[in-house]
XYZ file of C-alpha atoms in Angstrom:
730
model
C 33.324 -35.642 -103.624
C 34.981 -38.852 -104.730
C 35.248 -41.715 -102.249
C 38.222 -44.034 -102.887
C 37.431 -47.729 -103.420
C 38.302 -50.075 -100.584
C 41.019 -52.515 -101.622
C 40.015 -56.159 -101.595
C 42.090 -58.492 -99.395
C 42.967 -60.437 -102.538
C 44.318 -57.409 -104.379
C 48.087 -57.338 -104.475
C 50.045 -54.217 -103.658
C 51.594 -54.335 -107.097
C 48.185 -54.347 -108.732
C 47.119 -51.438 -106.567
C 50.286 -49.555 -107.452
C 49.641 -50.127 -111.168
C 46.144 -48.721 -110.924
C 44.295 -52.004 -111.628
C 40.499 -51.997 -111.833
C 38.464 -52.587 -108.690
C 38.112 -56.312 -107.834
C 35.061 -58.264 -109.001
C 32.537 -59.011 -106.280
C 32.380 -62.740 -105.198
C 28.763 -63.092 -106.420
C 30.052 -62.220 -109.930
C 33.446 -63.891 -109.711
C 32.267 -67.437 -108.856
C 29.795 -67.690 -111.792
C 32.473 -66.305 -114.088
C 34.933 -68.995 -113.021
C 32.377 -71.778 -113.456
C 31.209 -70.472 -116.813
C 34.740 -69.939 -118.093
C 35.732 -73.436 -117.015
C 32.573 -74.992 -118.542
C 32.996 -73.032 -121.778
C 36.627 -74.106 -122.052
C 35.672 -77.755 -121.563
C 32.852 -77.487 -124.118
C 35.211 -75.835 -126.595
C 37.782 -78.527 -125.969
C 35.158 -81.246 -126.402
C 33.790 -79.730 -129.639
C 37.287 -79.134 -130.955
C 38.239 -82.739 -130.191
C 35.104 -84.069 -131.884
C 35.775 -81.972 -135.030
C 39.369 -83.078 -135.129
C 38.357 -86.693 -134.693
C 35.831 -86.514 -137.559
C 38.329 -84.863 -139.930
C 41.063 -87.414 -139.269
C 38.827 -90.294 -140.302
C 40.470 -92.490 -137.657
C 38.469 -94.210 -134.984
C 40.986 -94.133 -132.142
C 39.007 -95.314 -129.045
C 41.240 -93.375 -126.643
C 40.613 -90.113 -128.441
C 36.922 -90.786 -128.608
C 36.927 -91.542 -124.861
C 38.760 -88.303 -124.157
C 36.220 -86.292 -126.091
C 33.349 -87.992 -124.320
C 34.944 -87.485 -120.888
C 35.605 -83.831 -121.644
C 31.954 -83.406 -122.610
C 30.893 -85.202 -119.445
C 33.140 -82.991 -117.269
C 31.752 -79.902 -118.989
C 28.233 -81.059 -118.212
C 29.301 -81.790 -114.630
C 30.813 -78.326 -114.230
C 27.650 -76.734 -115.531
C 25.575 -78.937 -113.226
C 27.814 -78.108 -110.267
C 27.465 -74.405 -111.043
C 23.684 -74.731 -111.111
C 23.732 -76.370 -107.699
C 26.181 -73.899 -106.145
C 24.361 -70.949 -107.619
C 20.910 -72.122 -106.611
C 21.529 -73.584 -103.201
C 24.571 -71.655 -101.961
C 25.237 -68.326 -103.638
C 21.620 -67.231 -104.041
C 20.764 -68.494 -100.574
C 23.806 -66.656 -99.122
C 22.806 -63.453 -100.913
C 19.242 -63.783 -99.642
C 20.563 -64.470 -96.134
C 22.758 -61.374 -96.239
C 19.771 -59.266 -97.251
C 17.630 -60.683 -94.488
C 20.485 -60.115 -92.001
C 20.516 -56.459 -93.104
C 16.776 -56.257 -92.530
C 17.157 -57.815 -89.086
C 19.892 -55.243 -88.215
C 17.346 -52.494 -88.855
C 14.266 -54.367 -87.668
C 12.701 -55.099 -84.307
C 13.577 -57.764 -81.783
C 10.921 -60.091 -83.332
C 12.659 -60.206 -86.730
C 13.949 -63.727 -87.456
C 15.517 -65.674 -90.361
C 13.341 -68.702 -91.396
C 15.698 -71.681 -91.083
C 13.780 -74.031 -93.425
C 14.541 -71.838 -96.413
C 18.318 -72.218 -96.294
C 19.071 -75.938 -96.374
C 22.824 -76.392 -95.979
C 23.187 -72.790 -94.776
C 21.056 -73.438 -91.692
C 24.113 -73.041 -89.323
C 24.759 -69.607 -90.791
C 21.081 -68.706 -90.455
C 21.134 -69.828 -86.800
C 24.236 -67.659 -86.213
C 22.423 -64.692 -87.739
C 19.451 -65.309 -85.438
C 21.771 -65.546 -82.425
C 23.418 -62.264 -83.389
C 19.949 -60.785 -83.834
C 19.023 -61.849 -80.285
C 22.216 -60.335 -78.866
C 21.707 -57.172 -80.890
C 18.151 -56.900 -79.594
C 19.375 -57.428 -76.007
C 22.065 -54.790 -76.461
C 19.469 -52.416 -77.824
C 17.214 -53.049 -74.850
C 20.097 -52.474 -72.412
C 21.123 -49.312 -74.220
C 17.565 -48.031 -74.299
C 17.138 -48.828 -70.591
C 20.425 -47.103 -69.691
C 19.513 -44.073 -71.778
C 16.077 -43.949 -70.201
C 17.518 -44.171 -66.672
C 20.168 -41.522 -67.394
C 17.581 -39.290 -69.026
C 15.291 -39.704 -66.036
C 18.104 -38.843 -63.611
C 19.160 -35.878 -65.720
C 15.574 -34.667 -65.899
C 15.192 -35.138 -62.162
C 18.378 -33.192 -61.465
C 17.376 -30.584 -64.009
C 13.991 -30.257 -62.341
C 15.583 -29.933 -58.904
C 18.132 -27.402 -60.156
C 15.414 -25.470 -61.926
C 13.312 -25.501 -58.756
C 16.244 -24.337 -56.644
C 17.211 -21.596 -59.088
C 13.577 -20.557 -59.496
C 13.041 -20.255 -55.751
C 16.249 -18.315 -55.138
C 15.741 -14.643 -54.425
C 19.120 -13.933 -55.998
C 19.982 -14.052 -59.664
C 22.410 -16.816 -60.583
C 24.690 -16.811 -63.613
C 27.396 -19.322 -64.553
C 30.109 -18.028 -66.886
C 33.381 -19.216 -68.374
C 36.621 -17.219 -68.338
C 35.534 -15.449 -71.535
C 32.553 -14.180 -69.488
C 30.162 -16.127 -71.737
C 26.923 -17.065 -69.967
C 26.458 -20.826 -69.601
C 23.466 -20.905 -67.234
C 21.104 -18.409 -65.612
C 17.807 -18.346 -63.772
C 14.665 -16.257 -64.159
C 15.560 -14.129 -61.146
C 18.659 -12.921 -62.988
C 16.418 -11.679 -65.793
C 14.152 -9.932 -63.299
C 17.055 -8.294 -61.452
C 18.644 -7.068 -64.674
C 15.192 -5.954 -65.883
C 15.523 -7.919 -69.119
C 12.335 -8.995 -70.883
C 13.990 -11.503 -73.219
C 16.668 -14.103 -72.708
C 20.186 -13.316 -71.602
C 21.294 -15.640 -74.355
C 23.524 -18.607 -73.666
C 26.979 -17.917 -75.028
C 26.573 -14.146 -74.890
C 29.017 -12.110 -72.827
C 27.956 -11.104 -69.324
C 29.840 -7.853 -69.867
C 27.161 -6.816 -72.384
C 24.753 -6.462 -69.472
C 26.982 -5.725 -66.434
C 29.765 -3.142 -66.041
C 33.015 -4.970 -66.698
C 35.442 -3.465 -64.174
C 33.987 -4.823 -60.881
C 33.539 -8.296 -62.394
C 37.071 -8.411 -63.805
C 38.536 -6.952 -60.603
C 36.839 -9.612 -58.479
C 37.990 -12.360 -60.835
C 41.550 -11.004 -60.551
C 41.276 -11.151 -56.752
C 40.155 -14.773 -56.832
C 42.782 -15.691 -59.433
C 45.526 -14.191 -57.273
C 44.153 -15.980 -54.193
C 44.069 -19.368 -55.963
C 47.462 -18.877 -57.644
C 49.077 -18.230 -54.250
C 47.211 -21.137 -52.633
C 45.523 -18.886 -50.085
C 42.054 -20.131 -51.011
C 42.690 -23.319 -49.004
C 42.716 -21.542 -45.652
C 40.982 -18.298 -46.611
C 37.885 -17.464 -44.600
C 35.834 -17.046 -47.801
C 37.595 -19.774 -49.802
C 37.065 -19.134 -53.509
C 34.312 -16.544 -52.996
C 34.445 -12.733 -53.031
C 31.850 -9.971 -52.896
C 31.605 -6.946 -55.158
C 29.350 -4.048 -56.042
C 28.464 -3.664 -59.724
C 25.976 -2.067 -62.058
C 24.208 -2.691 -65.331
C 25.851 -1.187 -68.379
C 23.092 1.421 -68.730
C 23.735 2.558 -65.147
C 20.095 2.193 -64.092
C 20.595 -0.696 -61.652
C 23.214 -1.120 -58.929
C 24.025 -4.727 -58.047
C 25.340 -6.435 -54.938
C 27.201 -9.500 -56.205
C 29.099 -12.517 -54.970
C 31.495 -14.424 -57.225
C 32.581 -18.032 -56.660
C 35.402 -19.476 -58.736
C 34.993 -22.865 -60.445
C 38.219 -24.832 -59.984
C 39.685 -27.682 -62.027
C 42.364 -29.737 -60.352
C 45.489 -30.395 -62.407
C 46.953 -33.827 -63.101
C 50.300 -32.419 -61.989
C 50.404 -32.717 -58.189
C 52.744 -29.730 -57.986
C 50.465 -27.449 -59.983
C 47.819 -25.189 -58.490
C 44.165 -25.610 -59.505
C 42.974 -23.760 -62.582
C 39.973 -21.442 -62.605
C 37.740 -22.531 -65.509
C 34.811 -20.245 -64.827
C 32.774 -18.607 -62.100
C 29.308 -18.431 -60.587
C 27.810 -15.023 -59.814
C 24.849 -14.418 -57.549
C 23.264 -10.990 -57.882
C 20.767 -8.953 -55.930
C 19.302 -5.569 -56.798
C 20.888 -2.979 -54.517
C 19.610 0.011 -56.486
C 17.017 1.128 -53.983
C 19.287 0.485 -51.007
C 22.233 2.344 -52.470
C 19.942 5.036 -53.864
C 18.613 5.624 -50.360
C 22.192 5.762 -49.165
C 22.962 8.323 -51.846
C 19.960 10.441 -50.896
C 20.868 10.167 -47.247
C 24.419 11.125 -48.103
C 23.233 14.243 -49.886
C 20.789 15.155 -47.104
C 23.279 14.621 -44.319
C 25.985 16.420 -46.262
C 23.676 19.407 -46.546
C 22.703 19.154 -42.888
C 26.292 18.879 -41.699
C 28.637 20.586 -44.084
C 26.023 23.281 -44.616
C 26.214 24.255 -40.959
C 29.798 25.315 -41.143
C 29.236 28.616 -42.937
C 26.320 29.731 -40.719
C 28.395 28.965 -37.665
C 31.270 30.958 -39.057
C 28.861 33.833 -39.713
C 27.520 33.574 -36.203
C 30.980 33.764 -34.755
C 31.751 36.730 -37.019
C 28.590 38.482 -35.808
C 29.612 37.919 -32.239
C 33.023 39.353 -32.926
C 31.445 42.345 -34.677
C 29.079 42.895 -31.793
C 31.996 43.059 -29.452
C 33.366 45.966 -31.451
C 30.324 48.146 -30.604
C 30.106 49.098 -26.938
C 26.490 50.283 -27.171
C 25.280 47.842 -24.558
C 25.911 48.162 -20.918
C 28.545 45.984 -19.365
C 26.090 43.584 -17.748
C 23.842 43.291 -20.795
C 26.800 42.865 -23.039
C 28.307 40.157 -20.870
C 25.011 38.277 -20.772
C 24.603 38.693 -24.519
C 28.111 37.499 -25.169
C 27.661 34.458 -22.929
C 24.359 33.514 -24.561
C 25.799 33.878 -28.051
C 28.868 31.875 -27.150
C 26.798 29.138 -25.553
C 24.641 28.933 -28.678
C 27.714 28.704 -30.868
C 29.239 25.992 -28.724
C 25.993 24.024 -28.675
C 25.649 24.318 -32.439
C 29.249 23.261 -32.949
C 28.866 20.257 -30.650
C 25.681 19.227 -32.415
C 27.380 19.576 -35.778
C 30.260 17.348 -34.726
C 27.872 14.772 -33.293
C 25.705 14.675 -36.442
C 28.825 14.484 -38.622
C 30.187 11.562 -36.612
C 26.835 9.754 -36.770
C 26.581 10.421 -40.489
C 29.987 8.905 -41.168
C 29.142 5.947 -38.962
C 25.881 5.282 -40.816
C 27.518 5.581 -44.239
C 30.374 3.292 -43.285
C 28.071 0.690 -41.790
C 25.794 0.640 -44.826
C 28.342 0.451 -47.633
C 29.270 -3.170 -48.538
C 32.686 -3.865 -46.996
C 34.795 -6.795 -45.862
C 38.109 -7.557 -44.178
C 41.020 -7.241 -46.619
C 44.669 -8.267 -46.310
C 46.760 -5.230 -47.192
C 49.152 -7.237 -49.382
C 46.270 -8.333 -51.592
C 44.916 -4.786 -51.757
C 48.291 -3.269 -52.707
C 49.061 -6.034 -55.208
C 45.788 -5.215 -56.963
C 46.756 -1.521 -56.997
C 50.099 -2.483 -58.575
C 48.274 -4.640 -61.110
C 45.943 -1.754 -61.939
C 48.902 0.591 -62.461
C 50.423 -2.001 -64.816
C 54.001 -2.657 -65.929
C 53.853 -0.077 -68.731
C 53.154 2.893 -66.472
C 55.607 5.785 -66.404
C 56.207 5.175 -62.701
C 56.972 2.131 -60.546
C 55.052 1.014 -57.466
C 56.798 -1.119 -54.821
C 55.080 -2.987 -51.981
C 56.975 -2.515 -48.698
C 56.559 -2.989 -44.941
C 54.601 -5.400 -42.804
C 51.110 -6.435 -43.908
C 47.990 -5.572 -41.927
C 44.294 -6.363 -42.090
C 41.907 -3.518 -42.940
C 38.158 -3.199 -43.355
C 36.826 -1.631 -46.520
C 35.529 -1.922 -50.054
C 38.375 -3.449 -52.033
C 37.223 -2.245 -55.453
C 36.794 1.445 -54.603
C 40.010 1.472 -52.551
C 41.997 0.018 -55.464
C 40.569 2.677 -57.778
C 41.217 5.397 -55.177
C 44.884 4.584 -54.592
C 45.526 4.018 -58.280
C 44.282 7.534 -59.044
C 45.995 9.135 -56.039
C 49.320 7.833 -57.342
C 48.474 9.275 -60.749
C 47.648 12.645 -59.148
C 50.923 12.705 -57.233
C 52.882 11.680 -60.336
C 51.219 14.382 -62.444
C 52.099 16.946 -59.792
C 55.648 15.880 -58.849
C 56.896 13.807 -61.795
C 58.457 11.310 -59.360
C 58.837 7.901 -61.034
C 59.007 5.585 -57.992
C 56.491 5.100 -55.159
C 56.368 2.819 -52.128
C 53.041 1.502 -50.845
C 53.001 0.387 -47.226
C 50.677 0.079 -44.243
C 51.259 0.915 -40.612
C 49.001 0.246 -37.638
C 48.893 3.114 -35.182
C 46.212 3.427 -32.527
C 42.717 2.891 -33.896
C 43.699 3.230 -37.550
C 45.688 1.400 -40.178
C 47.507 3.972 -42.295
C 48.090 3.220 -45.955
C 50.973 5.385 -47.143
C 52.054 6.406 -50.631
C 55.707 7.413 -50.171
C 58.081 9.058 -52.628
C 61.386 10.912 -52.730
C 60.409 14.516 -53.272
C 58.375 17.431 -51.916
C 55.074 17.090 -50.098
C 51.777 17.916 -51.799
C 50.324 21.227 -50.522
C 47.215 20.769 -48.394
C 45.151 22.972 -50.699
C 45.846 20.677 -53.641
C 45.078 17.575 -51.549
C 41.732 19.109 -50.510
C 40.920 19.924 -54.139
C 41.268 16.250 -55.025
C 38.289 15.387 -52.782
C 35.827 16.563 -55.432
C 37.533 14.696 -58.278
C 35.289 11.922 -59.679
C 36.808 8.467 -60.016
C 36.115 7.432 -63.643
C 35.808 3.688 -63.001
C 33.870 3.982 -59.726
C 30.170 3.171 -59.628
C 27.572 5.879 -59.340
C 30.001 8.729 -60.050
C 31.766 8.409 -56.687
C 34.381 11.036 -55.923
C 37.595 10.752 -53.932
C 35.802 12.364 -50.992
C 32.901 9.887 -51.226
C 35.214 6.881 -50.973
C 37.045 8.429 -48.022
C 33.768 9.206 -46.251
C 32.559 5.629 -46.739
C 35.670 4.555 -44.821
C 35.410 7.341 -42.172
C 38.687 8.548 -43.562
C 40.539 11.578 -44.816
C 43.998 12.147 -46.306
C 46.963 14.495 -46.012
C 50.542 14.872 -47.210
C 53.510 15.233 -44.848
C 57.289 14.756 -44.696
C 58.522 11.371 -43.479
C 60.350 11.739 -40.196
C 63.919 10.506 -40.272
C 64.054 10.392 -44.078
C 65.447 13.572 -45.565
C 63.602 14.749 -48.659
C 61.013 11.981 -48.413
C 57.233 12.682 -48.430
C 54.096 10.611 -48.168
C 50.339 10.779 -48.652
C 48.592 9.155 -45.675
C 45.126 7.623 -45.776
C 43.808 6.112 -42.526
C 41.591 3.038 -42.918
C 39.509 1.134 -40.360
C 41.174 -2.026 -39.007
C 39.651 -5.413 -39.791
C 36.614 -6.406 -37.767
C 37.621 -10.078 -37.569
C 41.208 -10.551 -38.697
C 42.352 -14.193 -38.727
C 44.604 -13.619 -35.724
C 41.553 -12.525 -33.752
C 39.587 -15.755 -34.166
C 42.317 -18.309 -34.811
C 43.880 -19.563 -31.640
C 47.477 -20.503 -32.381
C 49.543 -22.019 -29.629
C 52.779 -20.239 -28.771
C 55.817 -21.646 -30.469
C 57.494 -24.488 -28.580
C 60.723 -24.123 -30.563
C 63.583 -23.905 -28.054
C 66.686 -21.793 -28.406
C 68.794 -23.967 -30.647
C 72.587 -23.822 -30.347
C 74.663 -25.633 -32.948
C 77.963 -23.869 -32.356
C 79.520 -25.175 -35.575
C 76.756 -23.398 -37.490
C 76.557 -20.271 -35.344
C 80.276 -19.465 -35.346
C 81.060 -17.923 -38.740
C 84.203 -16.633 -40.440
C 84.256 -12.952 -41.263
C 82.841 -12.021 -44.662
C 84.959 -11.200 -47.679
C 86.701 -7.841 -47.498
C 84.333 -5.672 -49.518
C 81.148 -7.298 -48.230
C 82.403 -7.296 -44.639
C 83.136 -3.552 -44.701
C 79.701 -2.688 -46.109
C 77.449 -0.770 -43.678
C 74.547 -2.813 -42.375
C 71.960 -0.362 -43.714
C 73.303 -0.742 -47.264
C 73.307 -4.536 -47.528
C 70.898 -6.749 -49.466
C 69.214 -9.188 -47.062
C 66.868 -12.141 -47.335
C 64.961 -12.959 -44.152
C 63.741 -16.555 -44.027
C 61.950 -19.007 -41.777
C 60.876 -22.644 -41.899
C 58.081 -24.736 -40.436
C 58.927 -28.362 -39.652
C 57.312 -31.616 -38.591
C 59.188 -31.433 -35.306
C 62.230 -30.092 -33.510
C 64.791 -32.815 -34.229
C 66.246 -32.865 -37.757
C 68.719 -35.602 -36.788
C 65.835 -37.904 -35.838
C 63.939 -37.592 -39.098
C 61.968 -34.358 -38.784
C 61.536 -32.546 -42.100
C 60.782 -29.078 -43.479
C 57.111 -28.587 -44.450
C 57.208 -24.888 -45.331
C 59.920 -22.404 -46.243
C 59.433 -18.688 -46.867
C 61.527 -15.569 -47.260
C 61.292 -11.828 -47.947
C 63.845 -9.324 -49.257
C 65.209 -6.231 -47.518
C 66.819 -3.719 -49.867
C 67.848 -0.187 -48.924
C 66.305 -0.507 -45.487
C 62.889 -1.407 -46.947
C 61.004 -4.663 -46.552
C 59.991 -5.524 -50.123
C 56.767 -7.310 -49.293
C 56.115 -7.889 -52.969
C 59.324 -9.919 -53.388
C 58.772 -13.074 -51.375
C 59.430 -16.806 -51.546
C 56.788 -19.012 -49.988
C 56.050 -22.698 -50.585
C 54.799 -25.759 -48.771
C 56.990 -28.863 -48.904
C 56.010 -32.534 -48.969
C 58.033 -34.112 -46.128
C 57.360 -37.674 -47.360
C 56.326 -38.599 -43.840
C 53.242 -37.956 -41.694
C 53.020 -34.642 -39.849
C 52.602 -35.405 -36.120
C 49.140 -34.304 -34.950
C 50.666 -32.609 -31.913
C 52.660 -30.224 -34.141
C 49.711 -29.134 -36.310
C 48.358 -26.582 -33.762
C 51.667 -24.698 -33.905
C 51.835 -24.150 -37.670
C 48.375 -25.162 -38.934
C 49.777 -27.346 -41.743
C 48.168 -30.770 -42.279
C 49.067 -33.829 -44.349
C 46.398 -32.966 -46.938
C 47.899 -29.525 -47.475
C 51.334 -30.905 -48.415
C 50.282 -34.124 -50.159
C 50.612 -32.684 -53.674
C 53.490 -30.280 -52.960
C 57.104 -30.638 -54.196
C 59.719 -32.353 -52.040
C 62.639 -30.547 -50.427
C 65.140 -31.589 -53.112
C 62.972 -29.725 -55.647
C 62.383 -26.669 -53.448
C 65.898 -25.948 -52.171
C 67.434 -25.138 -55.598
C 64.682 -22.561 -56.114
C 65.247 -21.134 -52.649
C 69.016 -21.023 -53.201
C 68.476 -19.004 -56.378
C 66.188 -16.598 -54.472
C 68.778 -15.893 -51.735
C 71.755 -15.655 -54.099
C 74.013 -12.682 -53.307
C 72.158 -11.755 -50.109
C 72.994 -11.900 -46.413
C 70.623 -14.336 -44.699
C 68.617 -13.289 -41.638
C 66.686 -15.653 -39.375
C 65.527 -15.849 -35.784
C 67.149 -18.770 -33.990
C 69.001 -19.268 -37.271
C 70.879 -22.419 -36.242
C 67.598 -24.332 -36.084
C 66.645 -23.465 -39.674
C 70.212 -23.816 -40.975
C 70.477 -27.315 -39.525
C 67.534 -28.452 -41.635
C 68.952 -26.755 -44.746
C 72.475 -28.135 -44.296
C 71.220 -31.708 -43.892
C 69.489 -31.475 -47.308
C 72.278 -29.758 -49.256
C 73.687 -32.941 -50.797
C 70.275 -34.330 -51.785
C 69.324 -31.006 -53.411
C 72.723 -30.379 -54.989
C 73.092 -26.893 -53.470
C 75.195 -25.199 -50.819
C 74.194 -22.402 -48.450
C 77.408 -20.464 -47.823
C 76.030 -16.930 -47.474
C 76.739 -14.910 -44.287
C 73.966 -15.336 -41.701
C 72.799 -12.976 -38.960
C 70.624 -14.296 -36.143
C 68.144 -11.857 -34.568
C 68.122 -14.015 -31.425
C 71.897 -13.534 -31.013
C 71.587 -9.843 -31.861
C 68.909 -9.529 -29.193
C 71.233 -11.123 -26.649
C 73.957 -8.719 -27.757
C 71.674 -5.695 -27.320
C 69.641 -6.732 -24.273
C 71.885 -9.160 -22.433
C 71.187 -12.785 -21.592
C 68.337 -11.970 -19.244
C 64.918 -11.342 -20.741
C 62.661 -12.787 -23.373
C 64.528 -13.367 -26.627
C 61.688 -15.122 -28.463
C 60.411 -13.473 -31.613
C 57.123 -12.573 -29.913
C 58.947 -11.122 -26.917
C 61.294 -8.988 -29.029
C 58.449 -7.780 -31.281
C 56.389 -6.794 -28.247
C 59.287 -4.822 -26.738
C 59.864 -3.028 -30.034
C 56.151 -2.282 -30.501
C 55.860 -4.339 -33.689
C 52.374 -5.758 -34.232
C 52.498 -9.428 -35.168
C 50.287 -10.380 -38.142
C 50.052 -13.892 -39.624
C 52.246 -15.243 -36.833
C 53.368 -18.902 -36.881
C 53.443 -19.131 -40.649
C 56.813 -19.185 -42.347
C 56.095 -16.024 -44.353
C 54.464 -14.221 -41.442
C 57.417 -14.985 -39.169
C 59.839 -13.886 -41.895
C 58.084 -10.522 -42.155
C 58.094 -10.011 -38.384
C 61.777 -10.987 -38.215
C 62.530 -8.502 -41.005
C 60.814 -5.683 -39.099
C 62.675 -6.658 -35.909
C 66.023 -6.694 -37.721
C 65.523 -3.226 -39.233
C 64.846 -1.827 -35.750
C 67.972 -3.591 -34.495
C 70.168 -2.014 -37.188
C 69.564 1.403 -35.632
C 70.276 0.026 -32.152
C 73.468 -1.677 -33.379
C 74.788 1.631 -34.691
C 74.586 3.004 -31.159
C 76.855 0.104 -30.088
C 79.367 0.907 -32.880
C 78.276 -2.174 -34.818
C 78.008 -0.611 -38.258
C 79.312 -3.196 -40.763
C 78.621 -6.836 -41.503
C 81.994 -7.893 -40.069
C 81.215 -5.987 -36.865
C 77.918 -7.859 -36.485
C 79.469 -11.270 -37.230
C 82.345 -10.604 -34.816
C 79.974 -9.624 -31.982
C 77.689 -12.589 -32.721
C 80.674 -14.962 -32.558
C 81.491 -13.595 -29.112
C 77.954 -14.376 -27.955
C 78.325 -17.900 -29.356
C 81.648 -18.433 -27.578
C 80.198 -17.259 -24.292
C 77.193 -19.559 -24.704
C 79.495 -22.484 -25.504
C 81.604 -21.876 -22.410
C 78.515 -21.480 -20.262
C 77.176 -24.828 -21.436
C 80.562 -26.451 -20.948
C 80.355 -25.585 -17.259
């Protein structure tokens, strides 16, 4: 490879452009100049002397010139000898010694006596040598200290990892292993190294790991990790790729904060802790098989016993008294056996459920993962509807279960659209797969119980997953919806849902009457004549720093959810925190749970409102105590460059219309009267969902009052506003 010559500072650009030869080094250039000058003077002197001798004249001036030229030539040669000996050679020697010092030790010095007139330069070289030596000492000391600290931390980390009873692995998003401890090798039963940079998925089944990472990614993307009980951590059950070892794992996401204050943190990797659950889950499997044999196996003998009793009754060989005693004894034995069977079955399901690794799960997260598993390219569409609930279960196996149940229903019915929703009734939370079409016969549903789930660990079947959750499933028509069917799966409710251990003060928001906002003109002709159950709605709510927008209080959260075709589309929501550019009063934090730190890096209202306006475009707005929220929106219209001119229905006014002025018209009071369970209350999105459920119940009640269209509802609401205005005037 050719290295281009460095251009000398004295080389002109023209010379460089013409491709001139590289410049002569100074050590060669100076002697050349002296020698050329001396040679020219000598030649001139000799030439003058020859010319003088040939002319035969004895001109003194010419003779003097020749002599002076010879003298100058001698002087130039003498000057060159001095410069070469005492300057150039000394400078070259000094440069070599300086190079030696640069690579030598701190004791290396330039002897000053050797350099005569170059002593100042020699002293400067020695000074630079001292500073270089000091810099080297400082660098060496800093490196030594850093190395010692790194070794100390490495030793501590190694000690911690070595003493942990769980295997620890650190991976990047490509699942490449960056760090592991010896326990991980022991748990995975590997004799060699895992290999830094190798993929974790070479050793561990991919699906549970990727599913858990998807859960954490969704949680971080939506900002729920800030207030989530488990933060950026989630549990899972996995296995080695050879299937010999079952693993109980916990994944913690590694976050990197973005320079953009409006952006959410980015997951750059994860830490997994593993423990060997093979023996534990193997015992569970053996116990499952034993108890299944001891419980389900009783059913046929009992049926035979009952058949024998019935057969015996057909033969009147025994006397009446003996036969009656025999019949009573047989029946008592059958009843005792049946009772014992039911008791053992109940205990068996309780033991299995308590032993299988489970946690509290928000239904929205569970259903969103099912939708993600189905994927956008599936032949059918899955829509998330209804109010969310908290359930208790194994997220991974439930996601697999519902994904395959939808596939089974689709293969049987060919229906291309399914709704997923949850409903809390009694002691169970029912997860429903709903479609427009016929029900699935019970015989086919029962046959699915023995179907293995391909991606489930340990060859679990549909029935196994249901038994782990003390559950079953059946198909039935949906009451009140002609031609609509559903597959119901009851799940246990959450053991510790957030609402159970988070004490939120009741809302102090008063009924807010701004009559200029509440009194609306009738809608445009076509929209106004549209039946209420056919309109497109957006239900919204805000959280604020206080109750007085005119005195400087600001929005700190705004959220909304769509209602289309009488369904709450829980998967189509708007939810964002807002930076109010002012402190949040401490006394208001208990009501909404939002602190200054939570909104510090969030967008301001002038950035949020255009996005919200786009979300609600073309929809009728619904809110509870709507004038309060509208007041905040209207005051920010000019700053945000938007206008909210959509029709608005207020569930508080509708409640007054339906129930009269007396009674509790708060959102909690109305929800309690309508039997709607409140989940995630006192968050903007949670309140929006509750308001949506309340409004859908009210639509049916409004029909009974001959309020069937949007204009009917606005007209009746305006009457309530007028009456309230007159009442306050008096």
